[in-house]
PDB file of C-alpha atoms in Angstrom:
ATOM      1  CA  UNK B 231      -5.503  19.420 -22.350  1.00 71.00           C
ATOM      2  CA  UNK B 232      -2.195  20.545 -20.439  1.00 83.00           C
ATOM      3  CA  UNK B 233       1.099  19.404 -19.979  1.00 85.00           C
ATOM      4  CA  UNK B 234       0.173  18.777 -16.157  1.00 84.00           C
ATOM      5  CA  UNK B 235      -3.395  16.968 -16.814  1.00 88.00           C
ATOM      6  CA  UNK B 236      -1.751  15.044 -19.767  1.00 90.00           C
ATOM      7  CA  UNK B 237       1.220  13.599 -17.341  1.00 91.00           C
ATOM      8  CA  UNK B 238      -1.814  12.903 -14.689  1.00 92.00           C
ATOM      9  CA  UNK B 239      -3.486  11.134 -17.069  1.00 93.00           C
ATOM     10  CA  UNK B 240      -0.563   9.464 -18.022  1.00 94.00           C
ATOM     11  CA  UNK B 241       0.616   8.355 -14.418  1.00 95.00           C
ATOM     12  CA  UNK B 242      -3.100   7.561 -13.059  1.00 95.00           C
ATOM     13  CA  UNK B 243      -3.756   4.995 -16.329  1.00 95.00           C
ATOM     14  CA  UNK B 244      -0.187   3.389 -15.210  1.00 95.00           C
ATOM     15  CA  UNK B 245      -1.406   3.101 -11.500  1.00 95.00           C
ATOM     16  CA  UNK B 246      -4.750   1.547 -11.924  1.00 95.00           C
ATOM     17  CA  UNK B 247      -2.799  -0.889 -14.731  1.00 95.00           C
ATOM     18  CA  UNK B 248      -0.826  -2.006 -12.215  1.00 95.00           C
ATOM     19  CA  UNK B 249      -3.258  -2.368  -9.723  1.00 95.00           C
ATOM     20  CA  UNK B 250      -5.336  -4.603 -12.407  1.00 94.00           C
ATOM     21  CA  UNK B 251      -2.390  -6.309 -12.868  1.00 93.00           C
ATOM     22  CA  UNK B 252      -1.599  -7.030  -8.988  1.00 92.00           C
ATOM     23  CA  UNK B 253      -4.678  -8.758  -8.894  1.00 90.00           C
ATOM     24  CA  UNK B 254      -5.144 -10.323 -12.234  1.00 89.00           C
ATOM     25  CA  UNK B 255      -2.037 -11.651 -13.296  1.00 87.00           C
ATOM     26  CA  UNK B 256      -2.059 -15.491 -13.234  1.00 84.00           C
ATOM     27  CA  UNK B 257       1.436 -15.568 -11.981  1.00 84.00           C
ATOM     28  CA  UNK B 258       2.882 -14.375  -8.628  1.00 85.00           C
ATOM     29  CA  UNK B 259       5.737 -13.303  -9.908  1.00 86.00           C
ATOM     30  CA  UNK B 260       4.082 -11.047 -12.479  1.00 89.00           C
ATOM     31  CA  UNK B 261       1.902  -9.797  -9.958  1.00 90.00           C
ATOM     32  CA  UNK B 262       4.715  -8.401  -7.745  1.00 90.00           C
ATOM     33  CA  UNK B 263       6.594  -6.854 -10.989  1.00 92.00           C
ATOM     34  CA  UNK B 264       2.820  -4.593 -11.396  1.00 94.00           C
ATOM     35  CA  UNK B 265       2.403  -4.029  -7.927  1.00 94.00           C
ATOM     36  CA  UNK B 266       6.549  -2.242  -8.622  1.00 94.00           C
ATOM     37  CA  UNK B 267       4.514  -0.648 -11.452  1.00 95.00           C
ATOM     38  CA  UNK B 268       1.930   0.910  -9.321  1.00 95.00           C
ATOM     39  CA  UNK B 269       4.327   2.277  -6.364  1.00 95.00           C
ATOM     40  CA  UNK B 270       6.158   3.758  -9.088  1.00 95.00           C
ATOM     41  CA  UNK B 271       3.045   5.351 -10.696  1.00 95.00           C
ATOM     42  CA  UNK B 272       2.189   6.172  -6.951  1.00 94.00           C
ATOM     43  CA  UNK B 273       5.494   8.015  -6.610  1.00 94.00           C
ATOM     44  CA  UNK B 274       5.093  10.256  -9.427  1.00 94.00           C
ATOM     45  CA  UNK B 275       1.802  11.388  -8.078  1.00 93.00           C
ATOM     46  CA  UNK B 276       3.740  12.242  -5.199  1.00 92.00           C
ATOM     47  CA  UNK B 277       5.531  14.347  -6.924  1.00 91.00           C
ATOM     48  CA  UNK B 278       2.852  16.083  -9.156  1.00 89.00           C
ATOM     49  CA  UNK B 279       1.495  17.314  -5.208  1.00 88.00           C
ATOM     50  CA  UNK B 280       4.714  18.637  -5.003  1.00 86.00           C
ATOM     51  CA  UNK B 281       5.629  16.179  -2.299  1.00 87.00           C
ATOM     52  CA  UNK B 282       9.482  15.402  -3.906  1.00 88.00           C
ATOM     53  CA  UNK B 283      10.642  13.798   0.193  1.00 90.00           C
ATOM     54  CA  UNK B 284       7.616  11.010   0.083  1.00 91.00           C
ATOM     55  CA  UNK B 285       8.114  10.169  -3.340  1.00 92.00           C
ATOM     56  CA  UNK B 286      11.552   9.568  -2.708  1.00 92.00           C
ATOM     57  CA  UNK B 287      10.449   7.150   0.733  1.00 91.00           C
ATOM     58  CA  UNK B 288       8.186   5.535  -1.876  1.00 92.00           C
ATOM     59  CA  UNK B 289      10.521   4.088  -4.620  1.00 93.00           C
ATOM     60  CA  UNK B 290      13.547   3.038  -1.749  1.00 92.00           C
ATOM     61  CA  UNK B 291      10.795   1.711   0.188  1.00 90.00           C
ATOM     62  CA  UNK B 292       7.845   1.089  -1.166  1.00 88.00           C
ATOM     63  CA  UNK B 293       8.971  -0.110  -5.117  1.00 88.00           C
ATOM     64  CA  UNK B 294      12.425  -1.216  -3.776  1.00 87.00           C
ATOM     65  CA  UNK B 295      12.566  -2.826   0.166  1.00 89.00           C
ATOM     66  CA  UNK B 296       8.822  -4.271   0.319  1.00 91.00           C
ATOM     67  CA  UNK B 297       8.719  -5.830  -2.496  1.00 91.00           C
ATOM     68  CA  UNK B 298      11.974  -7.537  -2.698  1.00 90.00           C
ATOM     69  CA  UNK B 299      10.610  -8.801   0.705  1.00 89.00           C
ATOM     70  CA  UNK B 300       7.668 -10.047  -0.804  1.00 90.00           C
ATOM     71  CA  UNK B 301       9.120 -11.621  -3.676  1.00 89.00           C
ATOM     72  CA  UNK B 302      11.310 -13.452  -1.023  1.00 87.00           C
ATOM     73  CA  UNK B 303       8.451 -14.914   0.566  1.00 87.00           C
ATOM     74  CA  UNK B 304       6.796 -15.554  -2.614  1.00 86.00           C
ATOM     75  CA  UNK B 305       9.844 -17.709  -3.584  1.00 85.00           C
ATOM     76  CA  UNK B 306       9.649 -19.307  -0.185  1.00 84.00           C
ATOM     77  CA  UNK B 307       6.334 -20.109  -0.674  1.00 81.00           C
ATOM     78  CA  UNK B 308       6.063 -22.289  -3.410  1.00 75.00           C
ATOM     79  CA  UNK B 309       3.853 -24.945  -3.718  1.00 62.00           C
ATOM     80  CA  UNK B 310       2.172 -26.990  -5.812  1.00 54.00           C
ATOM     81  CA  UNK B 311      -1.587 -25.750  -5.319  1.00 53.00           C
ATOM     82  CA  UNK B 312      -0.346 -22.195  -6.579  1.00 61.00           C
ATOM     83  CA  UNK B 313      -2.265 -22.045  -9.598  1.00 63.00           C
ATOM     84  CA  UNK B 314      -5.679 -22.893  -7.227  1.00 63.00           C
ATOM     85  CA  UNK B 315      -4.954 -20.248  -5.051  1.00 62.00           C
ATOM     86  CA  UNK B 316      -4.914 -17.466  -7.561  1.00 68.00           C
ATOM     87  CA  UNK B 317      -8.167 -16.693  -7.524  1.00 73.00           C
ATOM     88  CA  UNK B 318     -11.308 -17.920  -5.187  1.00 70.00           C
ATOM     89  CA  UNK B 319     -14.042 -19.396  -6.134  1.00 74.00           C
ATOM     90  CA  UNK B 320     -16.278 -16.304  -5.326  1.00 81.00           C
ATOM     91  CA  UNK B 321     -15.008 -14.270  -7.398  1.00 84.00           C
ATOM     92  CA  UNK B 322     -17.910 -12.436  -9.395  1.00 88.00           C
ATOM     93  CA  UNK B 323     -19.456 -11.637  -5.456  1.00 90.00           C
ATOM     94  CA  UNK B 324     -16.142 -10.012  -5.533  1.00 90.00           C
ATOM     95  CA  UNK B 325     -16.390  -8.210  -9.120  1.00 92.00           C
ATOM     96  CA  UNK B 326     -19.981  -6.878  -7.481  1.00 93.00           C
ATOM     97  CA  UNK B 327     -18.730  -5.673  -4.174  1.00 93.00           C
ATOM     98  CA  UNK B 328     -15.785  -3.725  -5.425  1.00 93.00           C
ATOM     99  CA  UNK B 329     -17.705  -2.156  -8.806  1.00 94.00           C
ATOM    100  CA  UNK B 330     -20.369  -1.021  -5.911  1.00 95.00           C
ATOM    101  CA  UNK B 331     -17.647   0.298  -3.833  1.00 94.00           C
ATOM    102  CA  UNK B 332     -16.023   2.418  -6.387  1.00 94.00           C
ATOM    103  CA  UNK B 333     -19.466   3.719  -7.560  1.00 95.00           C
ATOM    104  CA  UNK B 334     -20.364   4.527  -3.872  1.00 95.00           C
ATOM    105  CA  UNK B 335     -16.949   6.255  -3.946  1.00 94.00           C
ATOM    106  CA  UNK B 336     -16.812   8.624  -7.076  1.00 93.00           C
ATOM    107  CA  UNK B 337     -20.743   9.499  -6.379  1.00 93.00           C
ATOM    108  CA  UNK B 338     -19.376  10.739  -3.164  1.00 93.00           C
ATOM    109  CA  UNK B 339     -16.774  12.705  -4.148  1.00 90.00           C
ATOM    110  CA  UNK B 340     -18.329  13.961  -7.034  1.00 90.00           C
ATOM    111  CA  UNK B 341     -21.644  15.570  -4.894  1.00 90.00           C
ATOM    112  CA  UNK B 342     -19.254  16.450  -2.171  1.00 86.00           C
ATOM    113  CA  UNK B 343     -17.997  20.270  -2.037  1.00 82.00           C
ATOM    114  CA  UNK B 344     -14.294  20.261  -1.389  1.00 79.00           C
ATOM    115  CA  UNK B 345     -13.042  23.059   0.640  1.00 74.00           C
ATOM    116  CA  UNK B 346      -9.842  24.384  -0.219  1.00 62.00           C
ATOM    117  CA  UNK B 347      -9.946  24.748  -3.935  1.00 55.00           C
ATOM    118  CA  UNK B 348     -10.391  28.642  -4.104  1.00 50.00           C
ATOM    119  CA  UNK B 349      -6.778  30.113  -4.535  1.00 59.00           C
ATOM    120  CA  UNK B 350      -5.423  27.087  -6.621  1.00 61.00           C
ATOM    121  CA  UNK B 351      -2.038  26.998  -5.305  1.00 67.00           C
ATOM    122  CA  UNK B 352       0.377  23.527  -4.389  1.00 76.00           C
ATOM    123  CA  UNK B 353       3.396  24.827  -1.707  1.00 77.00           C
ATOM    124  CA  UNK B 354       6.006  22.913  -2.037  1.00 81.00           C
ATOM    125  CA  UNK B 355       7.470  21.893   1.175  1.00 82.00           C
ATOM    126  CA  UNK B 356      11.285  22.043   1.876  1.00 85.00           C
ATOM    127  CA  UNK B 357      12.933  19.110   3.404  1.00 87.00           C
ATOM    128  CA  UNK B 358      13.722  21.152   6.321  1.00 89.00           C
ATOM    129  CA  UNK B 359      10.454  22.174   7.134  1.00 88.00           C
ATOM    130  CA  UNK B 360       9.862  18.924   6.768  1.00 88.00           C
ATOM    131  CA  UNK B 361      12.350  17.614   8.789  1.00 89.00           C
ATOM    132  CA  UNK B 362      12.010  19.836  11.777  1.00 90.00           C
ATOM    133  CA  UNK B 363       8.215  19.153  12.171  1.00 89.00           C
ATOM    134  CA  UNK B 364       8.765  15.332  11.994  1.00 89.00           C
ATOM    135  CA  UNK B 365      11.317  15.892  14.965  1.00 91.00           C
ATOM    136  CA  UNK B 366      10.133  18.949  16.910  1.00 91.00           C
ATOM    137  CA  UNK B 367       5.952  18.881  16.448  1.00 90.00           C
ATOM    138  CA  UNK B 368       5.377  14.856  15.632  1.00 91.00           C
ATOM    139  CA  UNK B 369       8.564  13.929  18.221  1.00 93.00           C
ATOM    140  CA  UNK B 370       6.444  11.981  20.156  1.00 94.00           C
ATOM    141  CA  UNK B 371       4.552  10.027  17.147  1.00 93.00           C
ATOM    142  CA  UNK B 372       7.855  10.027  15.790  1.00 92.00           C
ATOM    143  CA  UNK B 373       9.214   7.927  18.707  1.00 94.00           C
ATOM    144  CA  UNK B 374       6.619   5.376  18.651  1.00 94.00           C
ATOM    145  CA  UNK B 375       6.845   4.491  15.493  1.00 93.00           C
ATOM    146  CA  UNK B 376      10.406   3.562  15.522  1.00 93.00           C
ATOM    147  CA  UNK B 377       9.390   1.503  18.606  1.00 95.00           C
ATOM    148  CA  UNK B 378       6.745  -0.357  16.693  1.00 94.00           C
ATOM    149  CA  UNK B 379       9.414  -1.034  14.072  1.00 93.00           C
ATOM    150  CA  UNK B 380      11.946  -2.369  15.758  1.00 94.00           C
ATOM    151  CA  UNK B 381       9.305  -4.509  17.977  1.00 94.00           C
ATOM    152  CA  UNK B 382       7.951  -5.624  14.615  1.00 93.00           C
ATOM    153  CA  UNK B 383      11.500  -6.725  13.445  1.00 91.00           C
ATOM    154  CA  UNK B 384      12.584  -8.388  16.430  1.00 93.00           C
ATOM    155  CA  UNK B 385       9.276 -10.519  16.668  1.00 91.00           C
ATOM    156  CA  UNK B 386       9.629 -11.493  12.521  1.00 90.00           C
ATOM    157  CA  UNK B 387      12.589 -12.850  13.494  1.00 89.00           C
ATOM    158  CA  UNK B 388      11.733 -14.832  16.797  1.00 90.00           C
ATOM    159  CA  UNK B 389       8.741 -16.019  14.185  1.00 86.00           C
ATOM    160  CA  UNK B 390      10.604 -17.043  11.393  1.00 81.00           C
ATOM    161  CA  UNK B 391      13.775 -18.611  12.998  1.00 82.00           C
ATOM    162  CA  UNK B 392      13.511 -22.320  13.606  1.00 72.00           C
ATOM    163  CA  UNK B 393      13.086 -23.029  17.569  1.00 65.00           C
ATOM    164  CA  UNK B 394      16.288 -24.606  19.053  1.00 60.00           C
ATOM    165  CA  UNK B 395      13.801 -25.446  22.134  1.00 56.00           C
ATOM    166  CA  UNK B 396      11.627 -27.618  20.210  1.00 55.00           C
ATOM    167  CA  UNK B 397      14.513 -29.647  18.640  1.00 51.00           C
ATOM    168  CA  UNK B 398      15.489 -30.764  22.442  1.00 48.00           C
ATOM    169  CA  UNK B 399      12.502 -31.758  23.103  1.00 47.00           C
ATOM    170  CA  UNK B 400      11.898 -33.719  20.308  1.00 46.00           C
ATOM    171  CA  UNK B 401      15.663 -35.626  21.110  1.00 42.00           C
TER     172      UNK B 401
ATOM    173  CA  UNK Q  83       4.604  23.172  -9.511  1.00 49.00           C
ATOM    174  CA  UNK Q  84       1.881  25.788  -8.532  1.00 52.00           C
ATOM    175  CA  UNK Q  85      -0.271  25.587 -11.285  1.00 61.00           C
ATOM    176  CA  UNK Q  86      -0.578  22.284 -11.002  1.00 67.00           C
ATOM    177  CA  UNK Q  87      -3.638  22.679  -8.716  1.00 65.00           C
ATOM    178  CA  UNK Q  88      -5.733  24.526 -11.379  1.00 67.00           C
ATOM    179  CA  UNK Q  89      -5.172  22.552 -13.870  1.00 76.00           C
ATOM    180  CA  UNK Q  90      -6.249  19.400 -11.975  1.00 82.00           C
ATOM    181  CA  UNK Q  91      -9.333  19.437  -9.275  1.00 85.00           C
ATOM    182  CA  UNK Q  92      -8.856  18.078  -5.809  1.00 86.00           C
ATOM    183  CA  UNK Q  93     -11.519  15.555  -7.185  1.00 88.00           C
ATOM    184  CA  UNK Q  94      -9.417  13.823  -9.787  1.00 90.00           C
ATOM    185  CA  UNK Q  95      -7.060  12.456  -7.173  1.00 92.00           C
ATOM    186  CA  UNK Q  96      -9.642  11.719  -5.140  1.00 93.00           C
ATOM    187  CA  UNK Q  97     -11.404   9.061  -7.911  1.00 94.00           C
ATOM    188  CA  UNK Q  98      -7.856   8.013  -8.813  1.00 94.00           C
ATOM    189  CA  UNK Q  99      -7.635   6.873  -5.232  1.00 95.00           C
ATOM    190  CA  UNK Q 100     -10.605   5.278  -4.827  1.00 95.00           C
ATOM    191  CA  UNK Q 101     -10.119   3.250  -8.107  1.00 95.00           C
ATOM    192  CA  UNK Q 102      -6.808   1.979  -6.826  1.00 95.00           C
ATOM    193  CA  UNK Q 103      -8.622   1.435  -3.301  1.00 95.00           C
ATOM    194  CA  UNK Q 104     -11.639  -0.712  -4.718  1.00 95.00           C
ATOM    195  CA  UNK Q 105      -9.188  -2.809  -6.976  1.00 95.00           C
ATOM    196  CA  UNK Q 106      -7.208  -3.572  -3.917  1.00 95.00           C
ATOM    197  CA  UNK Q 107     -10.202  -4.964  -2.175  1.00 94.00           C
ATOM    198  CA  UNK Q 108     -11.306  -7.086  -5.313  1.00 93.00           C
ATOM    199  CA  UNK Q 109      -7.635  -8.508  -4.987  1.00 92.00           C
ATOM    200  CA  UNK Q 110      -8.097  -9.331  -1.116  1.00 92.00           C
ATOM    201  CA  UNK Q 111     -11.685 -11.061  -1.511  1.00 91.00           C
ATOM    202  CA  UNK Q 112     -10.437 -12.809  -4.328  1.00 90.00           C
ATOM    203  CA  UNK Q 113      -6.698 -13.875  -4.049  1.00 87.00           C
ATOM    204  CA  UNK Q 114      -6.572 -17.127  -1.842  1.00 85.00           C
ATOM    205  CA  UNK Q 115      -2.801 -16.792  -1.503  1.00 86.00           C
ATOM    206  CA  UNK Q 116      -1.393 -14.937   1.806  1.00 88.00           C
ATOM    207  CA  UNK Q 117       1.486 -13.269  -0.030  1.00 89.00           C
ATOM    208  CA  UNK Q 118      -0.976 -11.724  -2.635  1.00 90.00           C
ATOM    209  CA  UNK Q 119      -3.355 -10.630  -0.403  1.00 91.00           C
ATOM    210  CA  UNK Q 120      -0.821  -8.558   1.722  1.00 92.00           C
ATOM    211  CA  UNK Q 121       0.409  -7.068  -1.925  1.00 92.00           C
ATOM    212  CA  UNK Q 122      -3.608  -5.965  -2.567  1.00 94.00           C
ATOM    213  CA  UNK Q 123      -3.267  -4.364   1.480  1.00 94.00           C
ATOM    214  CA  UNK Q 124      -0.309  -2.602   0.267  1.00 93.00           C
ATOM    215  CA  UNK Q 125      -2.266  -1.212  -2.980  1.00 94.00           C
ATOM    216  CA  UNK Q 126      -4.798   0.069  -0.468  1.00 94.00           C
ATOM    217  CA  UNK Q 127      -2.884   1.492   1.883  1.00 94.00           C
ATOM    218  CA  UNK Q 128      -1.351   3.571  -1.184  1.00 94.00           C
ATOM    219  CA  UNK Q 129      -4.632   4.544  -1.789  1.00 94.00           C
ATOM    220  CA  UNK Q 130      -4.897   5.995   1.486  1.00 94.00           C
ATOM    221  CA  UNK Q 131      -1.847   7.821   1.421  1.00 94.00           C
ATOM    222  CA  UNK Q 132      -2.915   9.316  -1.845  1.00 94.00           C
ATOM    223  CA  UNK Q 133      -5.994  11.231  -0.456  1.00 92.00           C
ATOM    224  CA  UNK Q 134      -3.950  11.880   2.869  1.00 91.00           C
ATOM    225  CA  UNK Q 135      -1.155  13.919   0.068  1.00 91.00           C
ATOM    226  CA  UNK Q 136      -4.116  15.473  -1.879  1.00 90.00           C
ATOM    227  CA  UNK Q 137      -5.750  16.886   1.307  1.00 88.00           C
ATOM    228  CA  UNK Q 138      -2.986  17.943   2.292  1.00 87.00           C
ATOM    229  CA  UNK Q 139      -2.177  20.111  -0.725  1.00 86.00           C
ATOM    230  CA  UNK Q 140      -5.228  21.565  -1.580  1.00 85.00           C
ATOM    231  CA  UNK Q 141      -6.544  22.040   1.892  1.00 82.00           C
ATOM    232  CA  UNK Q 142      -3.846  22.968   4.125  1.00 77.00           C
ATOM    233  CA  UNK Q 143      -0.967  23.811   2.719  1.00 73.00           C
ATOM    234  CA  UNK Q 144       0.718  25.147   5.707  1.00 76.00           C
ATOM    235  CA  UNK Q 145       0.200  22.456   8.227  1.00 78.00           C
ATOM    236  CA  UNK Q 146       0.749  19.692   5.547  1.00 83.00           C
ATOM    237  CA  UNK Q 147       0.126  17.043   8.474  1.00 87.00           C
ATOM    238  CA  UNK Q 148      -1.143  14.694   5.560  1.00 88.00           C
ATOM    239  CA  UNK Q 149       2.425  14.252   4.607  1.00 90.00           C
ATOM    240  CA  UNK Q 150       3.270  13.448   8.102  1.00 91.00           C
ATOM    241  CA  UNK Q 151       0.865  11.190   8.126  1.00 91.00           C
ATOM    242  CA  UNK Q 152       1.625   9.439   4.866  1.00 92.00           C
ATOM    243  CA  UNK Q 153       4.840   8.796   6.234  1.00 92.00           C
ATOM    244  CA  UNK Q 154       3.800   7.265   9.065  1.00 93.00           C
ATOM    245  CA  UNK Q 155       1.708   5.134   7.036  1.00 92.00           C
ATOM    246  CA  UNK Q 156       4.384   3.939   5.129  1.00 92.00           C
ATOM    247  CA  UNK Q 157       6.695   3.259   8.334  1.00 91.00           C
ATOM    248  CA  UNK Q 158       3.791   1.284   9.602  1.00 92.00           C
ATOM    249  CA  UNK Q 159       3.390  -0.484   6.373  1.00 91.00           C
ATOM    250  CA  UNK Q 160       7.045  -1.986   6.198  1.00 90.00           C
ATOM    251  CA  UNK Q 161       6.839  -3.250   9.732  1.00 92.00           C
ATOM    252  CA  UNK Q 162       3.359  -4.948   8.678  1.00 91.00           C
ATOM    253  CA  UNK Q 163       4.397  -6.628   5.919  1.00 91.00           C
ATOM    254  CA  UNK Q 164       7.700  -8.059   7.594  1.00 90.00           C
ATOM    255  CA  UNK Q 165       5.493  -9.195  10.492  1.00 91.00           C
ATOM    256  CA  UNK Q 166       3.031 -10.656   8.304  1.00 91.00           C
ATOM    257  CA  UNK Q 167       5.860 -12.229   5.918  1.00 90.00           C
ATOM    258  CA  UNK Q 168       7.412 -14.094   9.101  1.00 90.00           C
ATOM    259  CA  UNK Q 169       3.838 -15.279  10.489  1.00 90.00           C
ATOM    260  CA  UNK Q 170       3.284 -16.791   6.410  1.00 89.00           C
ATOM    261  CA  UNK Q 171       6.576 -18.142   6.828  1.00 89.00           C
ATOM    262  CA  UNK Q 172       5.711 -20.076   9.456  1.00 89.00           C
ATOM    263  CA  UNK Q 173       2.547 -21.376   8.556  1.00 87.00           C
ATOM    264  CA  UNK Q 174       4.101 -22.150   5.467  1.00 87.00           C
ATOM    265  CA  UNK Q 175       6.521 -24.460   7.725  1.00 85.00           C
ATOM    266  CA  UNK Q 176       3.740 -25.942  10.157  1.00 84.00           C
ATOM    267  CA  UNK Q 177       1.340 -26.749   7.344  1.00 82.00           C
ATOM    268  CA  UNK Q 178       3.132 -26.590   4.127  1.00 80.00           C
ATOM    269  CA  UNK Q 179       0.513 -23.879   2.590  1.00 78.00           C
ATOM    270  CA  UNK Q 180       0.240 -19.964   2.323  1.00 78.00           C
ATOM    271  CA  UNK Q 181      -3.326 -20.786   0.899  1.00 81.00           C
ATOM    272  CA  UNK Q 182      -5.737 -19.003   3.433  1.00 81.00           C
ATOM    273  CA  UNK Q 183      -8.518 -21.353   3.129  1.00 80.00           C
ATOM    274  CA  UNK Q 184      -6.501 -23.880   4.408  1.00 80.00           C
ATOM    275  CA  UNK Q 185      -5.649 -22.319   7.250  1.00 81.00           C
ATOM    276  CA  UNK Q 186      -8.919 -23.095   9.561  1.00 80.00           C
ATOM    277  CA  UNK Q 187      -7.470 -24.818  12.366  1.00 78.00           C
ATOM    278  CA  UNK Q 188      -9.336 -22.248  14.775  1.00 80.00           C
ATOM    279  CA  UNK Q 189     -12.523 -22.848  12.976  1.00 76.00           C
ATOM    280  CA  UNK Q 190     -15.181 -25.425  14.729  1.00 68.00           C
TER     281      UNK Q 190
END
């Protein structure tokens, strides 16, 4: 085994750990510190494709904004019933779909033929390249998106604020 | 960097995604709490931006549009889960539960 396939090994074990842990831990809290665990892991596979720009977006957003967002609404959320809600009461239906789905998956991929694999080569893209595609070629997508952002924004916050409105009414 | 891709097949990545992709589901048919459920979404859409960064590498290295799009998906990600954290919020406040079975008030 190589240096490269050992470190994939490495980083794919801590990504599906996390991910087990995400959805097994018995306590919300924990659950958010392994779902940190799997960006992370997420983010170095970023950067074994040679992709060093998204694996940088990926820990300041990904392992650092979103979930110190969720763990704010986690803490907002408390209730009493939390232990109930951990897991359903369907659960082995669930066990059964997803074991299927994952089998459908890798028998798939595995009896698929890939194109691309011939010359064996990762390029790594420069940020400017980068860059100047996201703003010259994707402009357009590019625009939109920031649009759905800040329309996304403004209506979390006309959602979560309290309504002066309904206070009047009530008086 | 370069040798990376023939030391490691397209294909691993590929399972490695859709391990992390299944385990998200189990964790939104099972989890009964709102702010969990959004964490397995965002352990899926990671999934999805894995194969999107695999493609993109092994297939077309010059276009690499699968980077583009990964970082769309992750701009569209962070405005989903602050929508979704405000409209939890609120329930939260209305009914005093994130737990999404006991949220049926459109159900007959």
């Amino acid at each position: 085994m190589t240096v490269a396939q050992g470190i994939f090994y490495l980083i794919a074990a801590l990504a599906v750990a996390g991910g087990l842990g995400v959805v097994l831990a018995r306590n919300t809290v924990y659950a958010a510190l392994f779902l940190i665990l799997a960006l992370l892991a997420v983010a170095g596979i970023y950067i074994l494709l040679a992709s060093e720009f998204l694996a940088l977006v990926q820990v300041l957003i990904y392992a650092g904004a979103i979930t110190v967002l969720l763990l704010f609404a986690l803490m907002l959320t408390r209730v009493g019933d939390l232990e109930e809600t951990m897991v359903g009461a369907q659960w082995p239906l669930a066990v059964v779909a997803s074991i299927l789905l994952v089998g459908l998956l890798i028998t798939t991929i595995a009896t698929s033929d890939w194109p691309g694999d011939a010359d064996g080569m990762i390029t790594r893209i420069p940020f400017e390249t980068l860059g100047e595609a996201l703003f010259r070629q994707w402009a357009v997508p590019f625009e939109i998106a920031s649009l759905v952002l800040l329309i996304a924004l403004v209506g979390a916050i006309v959602l979560a604020r309290d309504e002066e409105g309904d206070v009047e009414e009530a008086e | 960097m370069e040798a990376v891709a023939q030391q490691i097949p397209l294909e691993h990545f590929l399972v490695l995604s859709a391990i992390l992709f299944s385990i998200g589901v189990y964790g939104v048919l099972t989890r009964r709490n709102a702010v969990l459920i959004i964490m397995s979404v965002e352990l899926m859409l990671n999934a999805a931006s894995i194969n999107m960064v695999a493609f993109a590498a092994y297939t077309s290295p010059a276009a690499f549009t699968g980077i583009i799009f990964a970082i769309f998906i992750i701009t569209i990600a962070a405005a989903e889960v602050g929508l979704a954290l405000a409209i939890i919020l609120r329930i939260f406040r209305n009914r005093g539960t994130a737990n999404v079975d006991e949220v049926n008030a459109l159900k007959w």
